[in-house]
Structures are given as structure tokens and as C-alpha cells.
Coordinates of C-alpha atoms and ligand atoms in Angstrom, one line a residue:
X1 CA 31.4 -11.1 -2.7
X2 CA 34.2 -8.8 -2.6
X3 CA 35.5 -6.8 0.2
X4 CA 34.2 -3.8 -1.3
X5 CA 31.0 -5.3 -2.8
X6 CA 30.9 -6.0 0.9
X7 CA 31.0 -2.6 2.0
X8 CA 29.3 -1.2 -0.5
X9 CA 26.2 -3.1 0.9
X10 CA 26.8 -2.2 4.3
X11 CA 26.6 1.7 3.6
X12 CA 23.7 1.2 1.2
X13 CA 21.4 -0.4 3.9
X14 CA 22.3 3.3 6.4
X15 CA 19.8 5.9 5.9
X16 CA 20.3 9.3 5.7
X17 CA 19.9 11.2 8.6
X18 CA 17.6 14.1 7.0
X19 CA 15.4 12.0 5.2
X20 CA 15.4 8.1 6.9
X21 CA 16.1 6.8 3.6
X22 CA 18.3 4.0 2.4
X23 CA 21.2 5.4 0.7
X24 CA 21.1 2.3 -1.8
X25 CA 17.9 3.5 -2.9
X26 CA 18.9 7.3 -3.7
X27 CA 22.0 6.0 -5.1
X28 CA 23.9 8.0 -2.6
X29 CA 27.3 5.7 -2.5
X30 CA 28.7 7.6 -5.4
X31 CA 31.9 6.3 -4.9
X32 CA 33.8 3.3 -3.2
X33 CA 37.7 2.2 -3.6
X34 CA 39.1 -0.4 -1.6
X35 CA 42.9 -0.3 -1.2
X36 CA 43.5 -3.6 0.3
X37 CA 47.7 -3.1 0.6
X38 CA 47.3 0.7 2.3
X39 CA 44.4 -0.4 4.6
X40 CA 42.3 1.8 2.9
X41 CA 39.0 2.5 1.9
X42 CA 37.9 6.0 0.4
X43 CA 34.0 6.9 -0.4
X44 CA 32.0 9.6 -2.0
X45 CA 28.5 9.6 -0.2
X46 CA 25.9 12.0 -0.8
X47 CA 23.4 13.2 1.9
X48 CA 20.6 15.0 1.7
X49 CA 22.0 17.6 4.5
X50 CA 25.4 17.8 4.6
X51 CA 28.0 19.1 7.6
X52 CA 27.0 19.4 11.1
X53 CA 25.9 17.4 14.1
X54 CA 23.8 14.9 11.9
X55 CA 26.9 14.5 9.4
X56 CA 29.1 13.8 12.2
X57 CA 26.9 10.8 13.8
X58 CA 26.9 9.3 9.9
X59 CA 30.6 9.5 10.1
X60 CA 30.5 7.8 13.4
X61 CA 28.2 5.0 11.6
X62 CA 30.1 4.7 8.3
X63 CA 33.3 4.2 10.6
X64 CA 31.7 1.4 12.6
X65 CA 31.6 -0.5 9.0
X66 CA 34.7 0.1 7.6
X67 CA 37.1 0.1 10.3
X68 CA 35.2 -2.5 13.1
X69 CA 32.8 -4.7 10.3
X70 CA 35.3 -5.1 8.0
X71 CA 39.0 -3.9 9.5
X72 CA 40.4 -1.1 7.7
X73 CA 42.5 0.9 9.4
X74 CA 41.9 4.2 7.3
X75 CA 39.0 5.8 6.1
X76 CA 38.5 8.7 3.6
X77 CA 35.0 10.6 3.2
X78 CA 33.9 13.4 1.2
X79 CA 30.4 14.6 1.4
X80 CA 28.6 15.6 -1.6
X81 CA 24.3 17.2 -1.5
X82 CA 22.3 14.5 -2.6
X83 CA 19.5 16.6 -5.0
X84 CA 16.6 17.2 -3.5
X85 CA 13.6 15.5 -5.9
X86 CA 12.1 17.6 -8.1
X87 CA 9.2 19.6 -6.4
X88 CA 5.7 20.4 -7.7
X89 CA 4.0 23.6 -7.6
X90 CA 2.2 22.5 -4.3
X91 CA 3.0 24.6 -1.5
X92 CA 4.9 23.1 1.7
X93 CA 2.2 23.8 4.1
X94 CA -1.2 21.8 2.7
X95 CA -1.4 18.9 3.8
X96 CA -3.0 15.8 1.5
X97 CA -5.9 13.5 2.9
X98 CA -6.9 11.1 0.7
X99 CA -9.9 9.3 1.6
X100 CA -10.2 5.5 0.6
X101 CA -12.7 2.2 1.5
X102 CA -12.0 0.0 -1.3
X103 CA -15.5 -1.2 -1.9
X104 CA -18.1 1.3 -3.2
X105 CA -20.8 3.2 -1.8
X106 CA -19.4 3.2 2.1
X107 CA -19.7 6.8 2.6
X108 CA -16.2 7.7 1.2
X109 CA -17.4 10.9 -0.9
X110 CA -20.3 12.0 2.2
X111 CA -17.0 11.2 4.6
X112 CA -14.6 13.7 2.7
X113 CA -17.2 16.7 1.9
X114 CA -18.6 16.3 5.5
X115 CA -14.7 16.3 7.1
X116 CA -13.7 19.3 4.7
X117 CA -16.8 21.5 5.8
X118 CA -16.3 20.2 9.6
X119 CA -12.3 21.4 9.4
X120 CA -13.9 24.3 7.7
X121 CA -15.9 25.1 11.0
X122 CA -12.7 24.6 12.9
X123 CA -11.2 27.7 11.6
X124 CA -8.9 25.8 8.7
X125 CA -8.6 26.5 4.8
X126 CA -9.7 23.4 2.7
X127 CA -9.9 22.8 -0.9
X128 CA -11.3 19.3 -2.3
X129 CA -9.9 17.0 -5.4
X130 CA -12.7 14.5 -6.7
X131 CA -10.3 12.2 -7.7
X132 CA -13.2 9.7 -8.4
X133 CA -12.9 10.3 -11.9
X134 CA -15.5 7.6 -13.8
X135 CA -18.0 8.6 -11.0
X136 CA -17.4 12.2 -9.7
X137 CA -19.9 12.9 -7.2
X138 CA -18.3 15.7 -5.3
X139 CA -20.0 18.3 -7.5
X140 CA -23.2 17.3 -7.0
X141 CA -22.8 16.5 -2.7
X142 CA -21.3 20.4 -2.1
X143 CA -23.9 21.7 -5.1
X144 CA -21.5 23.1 -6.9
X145 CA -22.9 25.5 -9.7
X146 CA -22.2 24.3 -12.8
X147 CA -19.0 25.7 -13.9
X148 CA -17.9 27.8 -17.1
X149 CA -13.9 26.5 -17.0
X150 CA -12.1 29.6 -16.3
X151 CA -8.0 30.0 -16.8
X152 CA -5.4 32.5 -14.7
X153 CA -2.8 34.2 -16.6
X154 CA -0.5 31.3 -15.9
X155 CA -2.5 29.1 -18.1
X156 CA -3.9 27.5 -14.9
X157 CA -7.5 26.0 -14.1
X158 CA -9.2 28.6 -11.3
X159 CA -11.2 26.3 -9.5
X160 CA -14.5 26.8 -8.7
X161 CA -15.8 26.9 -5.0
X162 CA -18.5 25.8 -2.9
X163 CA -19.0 26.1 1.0
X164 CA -16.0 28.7 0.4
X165 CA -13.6 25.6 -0.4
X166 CA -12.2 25.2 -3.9
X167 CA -13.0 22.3 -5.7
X168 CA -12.0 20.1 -9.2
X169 CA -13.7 16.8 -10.2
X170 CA -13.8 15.1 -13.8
X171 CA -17.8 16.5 -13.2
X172 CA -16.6 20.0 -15.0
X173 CA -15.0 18.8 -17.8
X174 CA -17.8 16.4 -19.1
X175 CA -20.3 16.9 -21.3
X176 CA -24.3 17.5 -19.7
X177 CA -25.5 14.3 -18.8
X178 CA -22.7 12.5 -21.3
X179 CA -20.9 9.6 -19.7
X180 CA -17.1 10.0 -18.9
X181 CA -15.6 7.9 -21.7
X182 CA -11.9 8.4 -21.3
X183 CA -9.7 5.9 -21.4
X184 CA -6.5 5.1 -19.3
X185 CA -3.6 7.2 -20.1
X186 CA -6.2 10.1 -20.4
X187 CA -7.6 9.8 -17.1
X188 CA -3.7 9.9 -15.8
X189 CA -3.5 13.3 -17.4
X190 CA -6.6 14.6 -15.5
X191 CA -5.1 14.2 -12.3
X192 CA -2.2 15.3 -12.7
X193 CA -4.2 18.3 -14.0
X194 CA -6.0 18.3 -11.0
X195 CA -3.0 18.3 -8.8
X196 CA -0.4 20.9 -11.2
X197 CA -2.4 22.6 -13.4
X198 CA -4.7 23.8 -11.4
X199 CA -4.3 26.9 -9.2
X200 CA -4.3 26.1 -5.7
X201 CA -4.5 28.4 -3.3
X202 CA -0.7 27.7 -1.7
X203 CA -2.3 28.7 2.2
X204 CA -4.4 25.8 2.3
X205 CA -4.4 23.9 5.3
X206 CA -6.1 21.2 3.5
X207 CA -6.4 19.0 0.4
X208 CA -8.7 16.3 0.9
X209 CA -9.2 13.7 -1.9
X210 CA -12.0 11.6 -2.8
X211 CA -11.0 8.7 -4.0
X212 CA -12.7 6.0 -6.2
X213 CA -13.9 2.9 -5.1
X214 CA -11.5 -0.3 -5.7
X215 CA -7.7 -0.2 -5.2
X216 CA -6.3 0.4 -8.4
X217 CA -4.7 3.0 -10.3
X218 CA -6.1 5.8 -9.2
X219 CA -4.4 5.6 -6.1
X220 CA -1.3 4.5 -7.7
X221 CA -1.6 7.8 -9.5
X222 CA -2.1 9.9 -6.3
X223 CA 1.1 7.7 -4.8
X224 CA 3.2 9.6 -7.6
X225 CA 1.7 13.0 -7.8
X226 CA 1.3 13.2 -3.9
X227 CA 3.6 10.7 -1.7
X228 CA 3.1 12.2 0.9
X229 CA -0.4 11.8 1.1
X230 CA -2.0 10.9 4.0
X231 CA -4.7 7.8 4.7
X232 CA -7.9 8.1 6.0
X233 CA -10.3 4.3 5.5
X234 CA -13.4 4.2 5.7
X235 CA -15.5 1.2 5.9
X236 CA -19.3 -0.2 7.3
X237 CA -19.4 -2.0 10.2
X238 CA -19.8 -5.4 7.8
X239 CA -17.3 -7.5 6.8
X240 CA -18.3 -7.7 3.8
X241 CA -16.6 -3.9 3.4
X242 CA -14.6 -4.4 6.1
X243 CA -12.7 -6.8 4.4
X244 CA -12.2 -4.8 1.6
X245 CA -11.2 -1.5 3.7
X246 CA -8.4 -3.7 5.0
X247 CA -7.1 -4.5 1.5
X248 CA -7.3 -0.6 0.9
X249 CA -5.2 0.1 3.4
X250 CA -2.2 -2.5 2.9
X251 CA -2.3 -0.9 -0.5
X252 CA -1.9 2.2 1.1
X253 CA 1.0 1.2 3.1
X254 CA 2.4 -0.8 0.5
X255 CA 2.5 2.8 -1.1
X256 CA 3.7 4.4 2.0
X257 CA 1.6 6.6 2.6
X258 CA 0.6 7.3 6.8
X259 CA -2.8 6.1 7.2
X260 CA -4.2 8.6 9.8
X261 CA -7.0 6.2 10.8
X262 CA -10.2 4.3 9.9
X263 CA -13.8 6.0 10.1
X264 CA -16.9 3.7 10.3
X265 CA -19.7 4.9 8.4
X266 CA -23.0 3.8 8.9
X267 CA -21.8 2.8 11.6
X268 CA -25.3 2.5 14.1
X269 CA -29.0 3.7 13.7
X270 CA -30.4 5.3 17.0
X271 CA -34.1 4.2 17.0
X272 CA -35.9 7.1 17.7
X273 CA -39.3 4.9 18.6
X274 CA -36.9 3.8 21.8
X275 CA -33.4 5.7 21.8
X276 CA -31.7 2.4 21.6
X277 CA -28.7 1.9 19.3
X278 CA -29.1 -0.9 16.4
X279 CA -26.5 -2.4 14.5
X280 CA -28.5 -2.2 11.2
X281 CA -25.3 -3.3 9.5
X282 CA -23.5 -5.6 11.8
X283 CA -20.6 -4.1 13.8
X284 CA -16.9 -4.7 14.8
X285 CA -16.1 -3.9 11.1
X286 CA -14.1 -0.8 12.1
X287 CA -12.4 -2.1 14.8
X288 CA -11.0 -5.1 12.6
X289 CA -9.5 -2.5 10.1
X290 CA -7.9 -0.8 12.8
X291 CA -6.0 -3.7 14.4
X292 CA -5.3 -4.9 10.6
X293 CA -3.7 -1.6 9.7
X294 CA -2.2 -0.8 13.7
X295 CA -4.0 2.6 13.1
X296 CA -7.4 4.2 15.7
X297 CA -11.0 4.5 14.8
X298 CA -11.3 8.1 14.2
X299 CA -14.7 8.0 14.3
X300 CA -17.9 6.1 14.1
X301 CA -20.9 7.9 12.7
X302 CA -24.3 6.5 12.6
X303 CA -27.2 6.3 9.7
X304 CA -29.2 9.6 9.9
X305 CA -30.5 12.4 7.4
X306 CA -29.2 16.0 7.7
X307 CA -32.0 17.9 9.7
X308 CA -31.5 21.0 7.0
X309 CA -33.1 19.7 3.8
X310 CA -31.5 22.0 1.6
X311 CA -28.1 20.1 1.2
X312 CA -29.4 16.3 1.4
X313 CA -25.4 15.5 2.2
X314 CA -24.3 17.9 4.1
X315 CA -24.6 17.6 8.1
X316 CA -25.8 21.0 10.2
X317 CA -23.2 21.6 12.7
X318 CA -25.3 21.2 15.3
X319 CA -26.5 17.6 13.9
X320 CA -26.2 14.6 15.8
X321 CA -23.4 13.5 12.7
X322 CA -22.5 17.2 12.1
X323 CA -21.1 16.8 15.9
X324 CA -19.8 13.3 15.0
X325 CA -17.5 14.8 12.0
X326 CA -16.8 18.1 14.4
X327 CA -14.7 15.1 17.0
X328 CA -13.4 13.9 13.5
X329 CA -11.8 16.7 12.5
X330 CA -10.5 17.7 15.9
X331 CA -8.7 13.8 15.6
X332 CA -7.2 14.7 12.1
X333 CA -6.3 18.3 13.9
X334 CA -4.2 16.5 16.7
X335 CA -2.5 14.1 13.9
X336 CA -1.1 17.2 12.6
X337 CA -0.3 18.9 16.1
Ligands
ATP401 N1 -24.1 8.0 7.7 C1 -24.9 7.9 6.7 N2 -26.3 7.8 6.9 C2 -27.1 7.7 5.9 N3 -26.8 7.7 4.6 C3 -25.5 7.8 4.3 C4 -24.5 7.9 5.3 N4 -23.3 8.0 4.7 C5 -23.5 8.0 3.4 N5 -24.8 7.8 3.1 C6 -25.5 7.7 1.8 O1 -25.0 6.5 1.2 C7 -24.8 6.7 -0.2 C8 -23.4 6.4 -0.6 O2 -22.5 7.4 -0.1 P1 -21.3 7.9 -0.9 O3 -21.7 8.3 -2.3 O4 -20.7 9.0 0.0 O5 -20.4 6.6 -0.9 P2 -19.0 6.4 -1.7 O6 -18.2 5.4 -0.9 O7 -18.4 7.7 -2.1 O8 -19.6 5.7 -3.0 P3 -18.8 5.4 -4.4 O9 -18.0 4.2 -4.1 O10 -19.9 5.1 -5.4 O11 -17.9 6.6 -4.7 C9 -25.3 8.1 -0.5 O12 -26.6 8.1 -0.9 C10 -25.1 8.8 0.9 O13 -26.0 9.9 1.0
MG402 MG1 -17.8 8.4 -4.0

């Protein structure tokens, strides 16, 4: 390799102060000559902040390469602003929860409209996407009315709401009782409708997404639209889903995304014959994700009804589980402290 193949490497592997990422992968060595006779190597890197205390510390770094690593007596930098990547409408301040298991019918859709009405309780803004778009079942958890599809003057879908939260699922763009029979690169386009072209209220504190089951494209899709997503898994106590939830996860953080933490639904039955606490469906299955993904149990809520009959789903607040997903939000609260 030569010398300034060499170097070249070297700078690519720093990251940039601002944003902790390689420069090799934001292509921010623009330029690199290597005057071998002078002593001299001159370089054109781009950061995502330029000047001041950060860009002086880079300096310092880029210096220990050239001039200690490889023994060049001079060293010429310019600074240039590395472009910022093209933003979306989304507003700054929400932040993205996207709920996950892998395998099906753990709890992840009663999981994400129970968290959004329990951060609801704690005083925050929340708006839901059902992201589970060959079996939406957001709609019918939260009741939703059924929905006339209604446009702003920007062209852009105004969401319907339920439990004062706005809410978009596949569910309002299907036909009555009509199976979902999109395929691929049409489904892509409804979540990124979901996510663009729909008008979000830019003060939400909260986006929660309900993923589908598996760990497949959708959440490929959600990597692109949203990277900056956050995790939460949720699993049984089997290890049956256990073992899924784990693959879930690594998918997750193969993606980058932060996983926030695993919730174990299902989690214990309190026999109300004797008060004591059975593990209908095993145990430990939690606790295995967790030390898998180096993440905390958020929470573990048990089997149980909702005492108010009305909503079938939804948890009372004063509910043994409506108390349960009250300490869950307060956890995803302190994430974000
Ligand atoms: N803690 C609980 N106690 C009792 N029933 C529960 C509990 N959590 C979820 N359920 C019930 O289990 C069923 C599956 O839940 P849900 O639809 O939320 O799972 P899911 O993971 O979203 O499924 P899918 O993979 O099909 O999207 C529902 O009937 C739901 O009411
Ligand atoms: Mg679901």
C-alpha cells in the first residue's frame, strides 16, 4: 500500500467529532496529496461542525497520523462542512419507539397502545403508526371510528385520533372486510406515506410504532425512513418467543437502532383462588433477551383482563397492568431524561 493509501486509511477510520461517524463512511477525506521530497502531506476533510474547540482536538488527532504514524514533518488542512443528510418533514423533538418481538401474537400491538395511553397519562403528546401493515390491528385495539380519509391543504393525510392520540394504520385505506392484497414495493410506499405524507403534529413527544411480527422488511423500511428509531422487545416468558425476541433485537442493532429495553408480556397469572403468582407460560424468557441484547427488563406485566369492559384492550389506570405500563412509561421517561 502506498504511503498515502496509507494515510488515507488512517484518517478514514477517525470519526467526526459532531457526529461519531467514520469519516471513510461519509466520504469526508475529500482530498489527500503526499509530497514525499517536501515532507509534506496536505488534506481536504470535511466535518460535520467545523472550527472551534472540537475542530482543534481533530487537528490534534489528524497530526498524531501524519507526522508521528507515518513521519511527515508538515501538515496542511483545510476544513470544509460535510452536508448535513437530507431531513424529512419530521420535527426534531418526537421521538420514535418502535415496538418489535419477532414472533407473533406476544402482546406487541396491546404493548404499544397500552405504553402510548400510559405516556398519555404522564402528561406527554403521542401519536401511533400501525406499521403492521398485512395485519393492522391498531384500529380496532384504540376503537378507532372508521375513518372518511381526509387531506390538509398541503396535500397531506390528517390523521384520525383516538384516546386524543393521532393514529395511521393500512386499516383506513382497505376496503370493509377486504383483505390487504398489496404487494411489495406498494406496501414500501405506505410507509413512507405513513411517515411523510402524513401530517404530524411536529410537538409530539411521541411516535410509537407497531411493528409486524417477523424481522423482515418492514423494519428494514423503518431503519431508512426513521434511523433514529428507538427499540423496545417484547417477548413471553417462553423460549420458544424468547428466542425469537433475541433474533429481533440483533436485527435491530444490526440496524443501529438503541434498543431501550425488553418488556415481558404475559409475563405471570396471579391466581386469584390463592394470590399466588403462576408461571402459566414458563419464565426467565425476558431476562435471557436482556443479557442477549446487554439492555434492562422494562417491565414485566402479567395475564389479566381490563376491569372496564368497554375497551377489551385497553388497561384502566388504576388496573393491576394499567399500573404495570404507568412504571413502563416512567422507564421510557428516564431513557429520555
Ligand atoms: N397481558 C395480557 N394478558 C392477557 N391477554 C393479553 C395480554 N397481552 C396481550 N393479550 C392478548 O393476546 C392477544 C395477542 O396480542 P397482540 O395482538 O397485542 O399481539 P401481537 O404481538 O401484536 O400480535 P401480531 O404478531 O399478530 O401482531 C390479544 O388477544 C391480546 O388481547
Ligand atoms: Mg400486532
Amino acid at each position: 500500500m502506498s504511503k498515502k493509501d496509507q494515510i488515507k486509511a488512517s484518517l478514514e477510520a477517525l470519526l467526526d467529532p459532531r457526529t461519531n461517524q467514520p469519516l471513510g463512511e461519509s466520504n469526508a477525506v475529500r482530498h489527500i496529496s503526499v509530497d514525499e521530497e517536501e515532507s509534506l502531506v496536505t488534506l481536504i476533510l470535511a466535518l460535520s461542525e467545523t472550527g472551534g474547540r472540537e475542530e482543534k482536538e481533530f487537528t490534534r488527532q489528524v497530526a498524531k497520523i501524519v507526522k508521528i504514524e507515518h513521519g511527515f514533518k508538515g501538515l496542511k488542512i483545510s476544513y470544509e462542512q460535510l452536508k448535513q443528510a437530507p431531513k424529512t418533514a419530521r420535527a426534531s423533538h418526537t421521538k420514535y419507539i418502535a415496538i418489535t418481538s419477532g414472533k407473533g401474537g406476544v402482546g406487541k400491538s396491546t404493548v404499544t397502545a397500552n405504553l402510548a395511553i400510559a405516556l398519555k397519562r404522564l402528561g406527554k403528546t403521542v401519536g401511533i403508526i400501525d406499521a403492521d401493515i398485512y395485519g393492522p390491528s391498531i384500529p380496532n385495539i384504540l376503537q378507532v371510528p372508521k375513518y372518511q380519509l381526509r387531506v390538509n391543504e398541503d396535500n397531506k393525510i390528517i390523521p384520525p385520533t383516538a384516546y386524543d392520540m393521532p393514529i395511521v394504520s393500512a386499516e383506513f385505506f382497505m376496503e370493509d372486510d377486504k383483505p390487504l392484497m398489496w404487494r411489495g414495493p406498494m406496501l414500501g410506499r405506505m410507509l413512507s406515506t405513513f411517515f411523510k405524507e402524513t401530517a404530524w403534529d411536529e410537538n409530539l413527544d411521541f411516535v410509537l410504532i407497531d411493528l409486524p411480527p417477523g424481522t423482515g422488511d418492514v423494519a428494514m423500511d423503518v431503519q431508512t425512513l426513521i434511523p433514529e428509531a428507538h427499540i423496545i422487545v417484547v417477548t413471553t416468558p417462553h423460549p420458544t418467543a424468547s428466542h425469537i425476541a433475541v433474533k429481533s433485537g440483533y436485527m435491530a442493532q444490526n440496524l443501529k437502532h438503541n434498543i431501550l429495553g425488553v418488556v415481558e408480556n404475559m409475563s405471570y397469572f396471579n391466581n386469584p383462588a390463592n394470590g399466588a403468582r403462576e408461571d402459566i407460560f414458563g419464565s426467565g424468557g425476558a431476562e435471557e433477551v436482556a443479557k442477549a441484547l446487554k439492555v434492562d427488563v422494562l417491565a414485566q406485566i402479567p395475564i389479566g383482563q381490563p376491569g372496564n369492559r368497554q375497551n377489551p384492550s385497553i388497561y384502566e389506570m388504576h388496573d393491576e397492568i394499567g399500573v404495570n405500563y404507568l412504571g413502563l412509561a416512567n422507564k421510557v421517561l428516564k431513557e429520555f431524561a
